[in-house]
Coordinates of C-alpha atoms and ligand atoms in Angstrom, one line a residue:
M1 CA 0.1 0.0 0.0
L2 CA 1.3 3.5 -0.9
V3 CA 2.5 5.6 2.1
Q4 CA 0.2 8.6 2.4
V5 CA 0.3 12.1 4.1
P6 CA -0.4 12.2 7.8
K7 CA -3.9 13.0 8.7
G8 CA -4.5 16.7 8.8
T9 CA -1.8 17.5 6.8
N10 CA -1.5 18.5 3.0
D11 CA 1.0 18.8 0.1
I12 CA 0.9 22.0 -1.7
L13 CA 1.3 21.0 -5.2
P14 CA 2.6 22.9 -8.2
A15 CA -0.7 23.5 -9.4
Q16 CA -1.6 25.4 -6.3
I17 CA 1.7 27.4 -5.8
D18 CA 0.7 30.2 -7.7
Y19 CA -1.8 31.0 -5.0
W20 CA 0.7 30.7 -2.2
Y21 CA 3.2 33.2 -4.2
Y22 CA 0.5 35.4 -4.8
L23 CA -0.6 35.5 -1.0
E24 CA 3.1 35.5 0.6
N25 CA 3.9 38.5 -2.0
I26 CA 1.0 40.6 -0.9
I27 CA 2.0 39.8 2.7
K28 CA 5.3 40.9 2.5
E29 CA 4.9 43.9 0.5
V30 CA 1.9 45.4 2.7
L31 CA 3.7 44.6 5.9
Q32 CA 7.2 46.0 4.9
N33 CA 5.2 49.1 3.8
F34 CA 4.0 49.1 7.3
G35 CA 7.5 48.9 8.8
Y36 CA 7.5 45.1 10.0
R37 CA 10.1 43.3 9.2
E38 CA 10.4 39.7 8.9
I39 CA 11.4 37.1 11.5
R40 CA 11.5 33.1 11.1
T41 CA 11.8 31.1 14.5
P42 CA 12.3 27.4 14.8
V43 CA 9.7 24.7 14.2
F44 CA 10.0 23.4 17.8
E45 CA 10.5 25.3 21.1
Y46 CA 10.9 23.9 24.5
T47 CA 7.5 23.1 25.8
E48 CA 7.5 25.3 28.4
L49 CA 7.6 28.3 26.3
F50 CA 3.8 27.4 25.2
V51 CA 2.7 26.2 28.4
R52 CA 3.7 29.4 30.1
G53 CA 2.8 31.7 27.2
I54 CA -0.4 30.5 25.8
G55 CA -1.9 29.0 29.3
E56 CA -2.3 25.6 30.8
T57 CA -6.1 25.7 30.7
T58 CA -6.6 26.4 26.8
D59 CA -7.4 23.9 24.5
I60 CA -4.1 24.5 22.7
V61 CA -1.9 23.5 25.5
A62 CA -4.2 21.1 27.2
K63 CA -5.2 18.9 24.1
E64 CA -3.5 20.2 20.8
M65 CA 0.1 20.3 21.2
F66 CA 2.5 17.8 19.3
T67 CA 5.0 17.3 22.2
F68 CA 8.2 14.8 22.0
S69 CA 11.3 14.5 23.9
D70 CA 14.8 14.9 22.7
K71 CA 17.5 12.6 23.4
K72 CA 18.4 14.0 27.0
G73 CA 14.6 13.9 27.8
R74 CA 13.9 17.8 27.5
S75 CA 10.4 18.1 26.3
L76 CA 10.1 19.9 23.1
T77 CA 6.7 21.2 21.0
L78 CA 6.2 21.7 17.3
R79 CA 5.1 25.3 17.3
P80 CA 1.1 25.6 17.7
E81 CA 1.3 29.5 17.1
G82 CA 3.7 32.3 16.4
T83 CA 3.2 34.9 19.1
A84 CA 5.2 33.3 22.1
P85 CA 8.2 32.5 19.9
V86 CA 8.3 36.0 18.6
I87 CA 8.4 37.2 22.1
R88 CA 10.9 35.0 23.2
A89 CA 13.1 35.7 20.1
Y90 CA 12.6 39.3 21.0
L91 CA 13.9 39.1 24.7
E92 CA 16.6 36.6 23.7
H93 CA 18.2 38.9 21.1
N94 CA 17.4 42.1 23.1
L95 CA 15.5 43.4 20.0
S96 CA 14.3 46.4 21.7
R97 CA 18.0 47.9 21.8
E98 CA 17.4 49.0 18.0
N99 CA 14.0 50.4 18.3
P100 CA 11.5 50.6 21.2
L101 CA 9.0 49.8 19.2
T102 CA 9.7 46.5 17.2
K103 CA 7.6 45.5 14.4
L104 CA 7.9 42.1 13.2
F105 CA 6.0 39.5 10.9
Y106 CA 6.1 35.8 10.1
I107 CA 4.9 33.4 7.5
E108 CA 5.2 30.0 9.0
S109 CA 3.5 26.6 9.3
M110 CA 1.9 25.8 12.7
F111 CA 0.9 22.4 14.3
R112 CA -2.1 21.7 16.3
S113 CA -3.5 18.2 17.2
E114 CA -7.0 19.0 16.0
K115 CA -9.8 17.0 14.5
P116 CA -9.4 17.9 10.8
Q117 CA -12.6 19.3 9.0
A118 CA -12.8 21.9 6.3
G119 CA -10.6 24.7 7.2
R120 CA -9.1 23.2 10.1
F121 CA -5.8 21.1 10.0
R122 CA -3.1 19.7 12.2
Q123 CA -0.3 21.4 10.0
F124 CA -1.3 24.8 8.8
H125 CA 0.1 28.0 7.6
Q126 CA -0.2 31.5 9.4
F127 CA 1.0 35.1 8.5
G128 CA 1.1 37.3 11.6
A129 CA 2.4 40.5 12.7
E130 CA 3.5 41.6 16.3
A131 CA 4.1 45.1 17.3
I132 CA 6.2 45.0 20.8
G133 CA 7.1 48.0 23.1
S134 CA 3.9 50.4 22.9
P135 CA 1.1 50.5 25.1
L136 CA -1.1 52.9 23.5
P137 CA -4.3 52.1 21.6
I138 CA -3.1 53.8 18.5
I139 CA -0.9 50.7 17.7
D140 CA -3.9 48.2 18.3
A141 CA -5.5 50.3 15.5
E142 CA -2.6 50.0 13.4
I143 CA -2.5 46.1 13.6
V144 CA -6.2 45.9 12.9
V145 CA -5.5 48.0 9.6
A146 CA -2.4 46.2 8.5
A147 CA -4.5 43.1 8.5
L148 CA -7.5 44.4 6.7
F149 CA -5.1 46.1 4.2
I150 CA -3.7 42.6 3.2
F151 CA -7.2 41.2 2.9
Q152 CA -8.3 44.4 0.7
K153 CA -5.2 44.0 -1.2
L154 CA -6.0 40.4 -1.9
G155 CA -9.4 41.3 -3.2
L156 CA -11.2 39.5 -0.2
T157 CA -14.8 41.0 0.5
D158 CA -17.7 40.0 2.7
L159 CA -15.3 40.1 5.9
T160 CA -16.5 41.2 9.4
L161 CA -14.2 42.6 12.1
H162 CA -15.4 41.5 15.6
L163 CA -13.9 43.3 18.6
N164 CA -13.8 43.2 22.3
S165 CA -11.7 43.9 25.3
V166 CA -10.7 41.2 27.9
G167 CA -9.6 43.6 30.4
C168 CA -6.6 43.4 32.5
K169 CA -5.0 41.9 35.9
Q170 CA -6.9 44.7 37.5
C171 CA -10.4 44.3 36.2
R172 CA -10.7 40.9 34.7
P173 CA -10.6 39.0 38.4
K174 CA -13.9 40.8 39.0
Y175 CA -15.4 39.7 35.9
L176 CA -14.3 36.4 36.3
D177 CA -16.3 36.6 39.9
A178 CA -19.3 37.7 38.1
L179 CA -19.0 34.8 35.7
R180 CA -18.7 32.4 38.4
D181 CA -21.6 34.0 40.1
Y182 CA -23.8 33.7 36.9
F183 CA -22.7 30.2 36.1
R184 CA -22.8 28.6 39.4
E185 CA -26.7 27.5 39.2
K186 CA -26.5 26.7 35.5
K187 CA -23.3 24.6 35.9
A188 CA -25.1 21.4 35.6
Q189 CA -26.6 22.3 32.1
L190 CA -23.0 23.1 30.6
C191 CA -21.1 20.7 28.7
A192 CA -18.3 18.5 30.7
D193 CA -15.5 20.7 29.0
C194 CA -17.2 24.0 30.4
Q195 CA -18.0 22.3 33.9
L196 CA -14.2 21.8 34.3
R197 CA -13.6 25.5 32.6
Y198 CA -16.0 26.9 35.2
E199 CA -13.3 25.9 37.8
T200 CA -10.2 26.7 35.8
N201 CA -10.9 29.5 33.7
P202 CA -14.9 30.7 33.1
L203 CA -14.0 33.1 30.6
R204 CA -13.2 30.0 28.2
I205 CA -16.9 29.0 28.6
L206 CA -17.6 32.1 26.5
D207 CA -15.9 30.5 23.7
C208 CA -17.9 27.1 23.7
K209 CA -19.4 26.3 20.4
K210 CA -21.8 23.6 22.0
E211 CA -25.4 24.8 21.6
Q212 CA -26.5 23.9 25.2
C213 CA -23.5 26.5 26.6
R214 CA -24.5 29.0 24.0
V215 CA -27.9 29.3 25.2
I216 CA -26.6 30.0 28.6
V217 CA -23.7 32.2 27.6
G218 CA -26.3 34.4 25.7
K219 CA -27.7 36.0 28.7
C220 CA -24.3 36.0 31.0
P221 CA -22.8 39.5 32.1
S222 CA -20.9 41.5 29.5
I223 CA -17.3 42.4 30.4
F224 CA -18.0 45.9 29.6
K225 CA -19.4 46.5 32.9
Y226 CA -16.4 45.4 34.7
L227 CA -13.5 47.0 32.7
C228 CA -11.2 49.3 34.7
R229 CA -11.0 53.0 33.7
D230 CA -7.8 52.3 31.7
C231 CA -9.0 49.3 29.8
A232 CA -12.4 51.2 29.1
A233 CA -10.3 54.3 28.0
H234 CA -8.1 52.1 25.7
F235 CA -11.1 50.5 24.1
D236 CA -13.0 53.7 23.5
A237 CA -9.8 55.2 21.9
L238 CA -9.2 52.2 19.8
K239 CA -13.0 52.5 18.5
V240 CA -12.4 56.2 17.6
Y241 CA -9.4 55.4 15.8
L242 CA -11.0 53.0 13.6
D243 CA -14.1 55.0 13.2
K244 CA -11.9 58.1 11.8
L245 CA -10.5 55.6 9.4
G246 CA -14.0 54.5 8.2
I247 CA -13.5 50.9 9.6
T248 CA -16.6 49.1 10.4
Y249 CA -16.7 46.6 13.5
Q250 CA -18.9 44.7 15.6
I251 CA -18.6 44.8 19.2
N252 CA -18.7 41.1 20.4
P253 CA -18.6 40.9 24.3
F254 CA -18.3 37.2 23.9
L255 CA -15.0 37.1 22.0
V256 CA -12.4 35.8 24.2
R257 CA -10.1 33.7 21.9
G258 CA -8.4 30.7 22.7
L259 CA -5.2 31.7 24.2
D260 CA -4.8 33.1 27.9
Y261 CA -2.2 35.8 27.1
Y262 CA -4.7 38.5 25.8
T263 CA -5.2 41.7 27.8
K264 CA -7.5 44.7 26.8
T265 CA -8.1 44.4 22.9
A266 CA -9.0 41.1 21.3
F267 CA -10.4 40.9 17.8
E268 CA -11.2 38.5 15.0
I269 CA -12.1 38.7 11.2
I270 CA -14.6 36.5 10.0
S271 CA -15.2 35.6 6.2
G272 CA -18.9 35.2 5.1
E273 CA -17.4 32.8 2.4
L274 CA -16.4 30.0 4.9
G275 CA -18.4 27.4 6.7
A276 CA -18.0 26.6 10.4
Q277 CA -14.0 27.5 10.3
N278 CA -14.8 30.9 9.1
A279 CA -12.3 33.0 11.5
I280 CA -9.6 34.0 9.0
C281 CA -7.7 36.1 11.6
G282 CA -7.5 36.7 15.0
G283 CA -5.4 38.8 17.6
G284 CA -5.2 41.3 20.3
R285 CA -3.1 42.8 22.9
Y286 CA -0.8 40.8 25.3
D287 CA 0.7 43.0 27.8
Y288 CA 2.1 40.6 30.2
L289 CA 3.3 38.0 27.8
A290 CA 6.8 39.2 27.8
E291 CA 7.0 39.0 31.8
E292 CA 5.2 35.5 31.7
L293 CA 8.2 34.4 29.6
G294 CA 10.8 36.1 32.0
G295 CA 11.5 39.2 30.2
K296 CA 11.0 42.7 31.6
P297 CA 7.4 44.2 31.2
T298 CA 6.7 44.9 27.5
P299 CA 3.7 45.7 25.8
G300 CA 2.6 44.2 22.7
V301 CA -0.2 43.6 19.9
G302 CA -0.3 41.5 17.1
F303 CA -2.6 39.3 14.7
A304 CA -2.1 36.0 12.8
A305 CA -4.4 34.8 9.8
G306 CA -4.8 31.4 8.8
M307 CA -3.5 31.2 5.2
E308 CA -5.3 27.9 4.1
R309 CA -8.4 29.7 5.0
V310 CA -7.5 32.9 3.2
L311 CA -6.6 30.8 0.1
M312 CA -10.2 29.0 0.3
T313 CA -11.9 32.5 0.3
I314 CA -9.9 33.8 -2.7
I315 CA -10.8 30.5 -4.6
K316 CA -14.3 31.0 -3.4
Q317 CA -14.4 34.6 -4.7
N318 CA -13.1 33.7 -8.1
I319 CA -10.1 36.1 -7.5
E320 CA -7.8 36.1 -10.5
I321 CA -4.1 35.7 -9.6
P322 CA -0.9 36.2 -11.6
L323 CA 0.3 32.7 -12.9
W324 CA 3.6 31.5 -13.8
G325 CA 4.2 32.1 -17.5
G326 CA 5.5 28.7 -18.1
I327 CA 8.8 27.9 -20.0
K328 CA 8.9 30.1 -23.3
V329 CA 11.6 28.3 -25.3
F330 CA 12.4 24.6 -25.7
V331 CA 15.7 23.7 -27.2
A332 CA 15.3 20.4 -29.1
V333 CA 18.1 18.3 -30.5
T334 CA 18.5 15.6 -32.6
G335 CA 21.1 12.9 -31.8
Q336 CA 23.8 13.1 -29.1
D337 CA 26.0 15.7 -30.9
G338 CA 24.0 18.8 -30.2
V339 CA 23.1 18.1 -26.4
N340 CA 26.1 20.0 -25.0
T341 CA 25.4 23.0 -27.5
A342 CA 21.6 22.7 -26.4
L343 CA 22.4 22.7 -22.5
E344 CA 24.8 25.9 -23.3
I345 CA 21.9 27.6 -25.2
A346 CA 19.4 26.9 -22.6
N347 CA 21.5 28.2 -19.7
Q348 CA 22.4 31.3 -21.8
L349 CA 18.5 31.9 -22.3
R350 CA 18.0 31.5 -18.5
S351 CA 21.0 33.6 -17.7
A352 CA 19.2 36.4 -19.8
G353 CA 15.8 35.8 -17.9
V354 CA 13.9 33.4 -20.4
A355 CA 12.5 30.3 -19.0
A356 CA 13.9 27.3 -21.1
D357 CA 14.0 24.0 -21.1
M358 CA 15.1 20.8 -23.4
D359 CA 14.8 17.2 -23.6
F360 CA 16.2 15.0 -20.7
L361 CA 14.7 11.7 -21.7
G362 CA 16.6 11.0 -25.0
K363 CA 13.5 11.5 -27.0
S364 CA 13.2 11.8 -30.8
L365 CA 13.0 15.1 -32.5
K366 CA 9.2 14.4 -33.3
A367 CA 8.5 13.5 -29.6
Q368 CA 10.3 16.6 -28.4
L369 CA 8.3 18.7 -30.6
R370 CA 4.9 17.0 -29.4
M371 CA 6.0 17.6 -25.8
A372 CA 6.6 21.3 -26.4
N373 CA 3.3 21.6 -28.2
K374 CA 1.4 19.8 -25.3
L375 CA 3.2 22.2 -22.9
Q376 CA 2.2 25.1 -25.0
I377 CA 5.7 26.3 -25.3
P378 CA 5.7 29.3 -27.9
Y379 CA 9.3 28.9 -29.2
V380 CA 11.3 25.8 -30.1
L381 CA 15.1 26.1 -31.2
I382 CA 15.9 23.1 -33.2
L383 CA 19.5 22.0 -33.4
G384 CA 19.6 19.3 -36.2
P385 CA 22.9 18.0 -38.0
D386 CA 22.5 20.6 -40.4
E387 CA 22.4 23.5 -38.2
L388 CA 25.0 22.3 -36.0
K389 CA 27.3 22.1 -39.0
E390 CA 26.6 25.7 -39.8
N391 CA 26.7 26.9 -36.2
A392 CA 23.1 28.0 -36.5
V393 CA 19.7 26.9 -34.9
L394 CA 16.1 27.1 -36.4
I395 CA 13.7 29.0 -34.6
K396 CA 10.1 27.5 -34.8
D397 CA 7.3 29.7 -33.8
M398 CA 4.9 27.3 -32.5
E399 CA 1.5 29.4 -32.7
E400 CA 2.4 30.9 -36.1
G401 CA 3.9 27.6 -37.5
T402 CA 6.6 29.7 -39.0
Q403 CA 10.4 29.0 -38.9
E404 CA 13.7 30.6 -39.6
T405 CA 17.4 30.0 -39.2
V406 CA 19.5 32.0 -37.1
S407 CA 23.3 31.9 -36.4
L408 CA 24.1 30.5 -32.8
K409 CA 26.0 34.0 -31.8
N410 CA 22.9 35.9 -33.0
I411 CA 20.3 33.7 -31.2
L412 CA 20.3 35.8 -27.7
F413 CA 19.9 39.0 -29.9
H414 CA 17.0 37.4 -31.9
L415 CA 15.3 36.0 -28.8
K416 CA 15.5 39.5 -27.0
S417 CA 13.9 40.9 -29.8
L418 CA 11.0 38.6 -29.2
I419 CA 10.9 39.7 -25.6
L420 CA 10.9 43.4 -26.4
K421 CA 7.8 42.5 -28.6
N422 CA 6.3 40.8 -25.4
K423 CA 6.2 37.6 -27.7
I424 CA 8.1 35.5 -24.8
Ligands
LIG1 P1 -5.5 32.0 16.7 O1 -6.7 32.4 16.9 O2 -5.4 30.9 17.4 O3 -4.5 33.1 17.1 O4 -5.1 31.6 15.2 C1 -5.1 32.5 14.0 C2 -5.9 32.1 13.0 O5 -5.1 30.9 12.5 C3 -7.2 31.7 12.9 O6 -8.1 32.7 12.8 C4 -7.3 30.8 11.8 O7 -7.4 31.4 10.6 C5 -6.1 30.0 11.6 N1 -6.1 28.7 12.4 C6 -5.8 28.5 13.7 N2 -6.0 27.1 14.0 C7 -6.1 26.5 12.7 C8 -6.2 25.2 12.1 N3 -6.0 24.1 12.9 N4 -6.0 24.9 10.6 C9 -5.9 25.9 9.9 N5 -6.2 27.2 10.3 C10 -5.9 27.5 11.7 C11 -3.0 32.9 17.0 O8 -2.6 31.9 16.6 C12 -2.4 34.0 17.7 N6 -1.0 33.9 18.0 C13 -2.8 35.3 16.9 C14 -2.0 36.5 17.6 C15 -0.9 37.0 17.1 N7 -2.3 37.1 18.6 C16 -1.5 38.0 18.6 N8 -0.6 38.0 18.0

């Protein structure tokens, strides 16, 4: 039996790669224009980073990590998200030295042992941005704008921005008490997971997708009554910035996100084109994360978007993307004698920026022409015995069916004139 890819993982095949290039190019272009620089962290980290960073009671840490031991028995985990590793790298390399506001972005694969379904995988890709060093709400606005800018540039429509504040160390405990009070009598009606969440972190109950819990959550107290002055002012300022930029949003007091490091701002961008897994982007502020990881107090805010979900939306919306132009020139030979010359010509063409290929299977000239035709290669250079004797090559225009003989030393010049005429 043929060995297959592990469950929840995907091959990205050549037929799909143009979509990834399109997405990656726009991400890099937009985020660099916002002043973010790319960072690449290891695929695995010490498990402790995620336990301390994301939080022990989250689904990610409790159920979804791919954890293994190295030969010395140290626990390692495949990166389930990018923020904790970025903050670790920021602290480890003292990146604030260069600029007190450090803006970083990443495009990386992530690993979560979830139940695979449409839009949910065990290996998936995220692009994300983190702005580290500013406590001001203006940078929260910039992070939201940067994410929306990318989606707009990609051509995505039907997106809704959901916005919430999850408070801080001062005000959240009071809200948690209010939630415990509210859920206490209804505990028996909650799902088994939420009964546990009631003990460990009742905020997590707000995120439960089970119908029985959603009904109860629907009437629970709103966090907005419990926010401290600082958190309320931060949230109000963010809304004003977004309003002034003409960005519409829905306030969603039940948006708590699946990671424990959030403080104040939390947001998600939802696509109307996707089914159950409709969050294409999530983010927020994480002012205690650096301290949690052993660094000095450093505020931060960021987002990450699921690239497979973004691509699914691009495909659903029939957005036209730039495709690879394909091979433009095929160098065909008859017999062994011309092979070296063919290789030289192909390399000259490649150096001049022309996509060129030749036969590597020892096929007959007829078969080579058939192949070039099948691959819709517009020009074939034929190096037959006569051409080799005369140091020339026959150029066949496959579309027009015309051909002419050109001397080997003029071949690049000749092809360049075709490039200028936009024929290649
Ligand atoms: P997250 O909400 O866990 O946040 O993930 C961000 C996005 O990754 C989701 O909105 C979704 O599009 C995608 N995603 C998550 N899990 C999967 C999966 N199993 N399969 C496919 N796509 C998935 C974070 O990861 C935070 N680090 C975001 C952040 C950055 N917050 C601040 N800075």
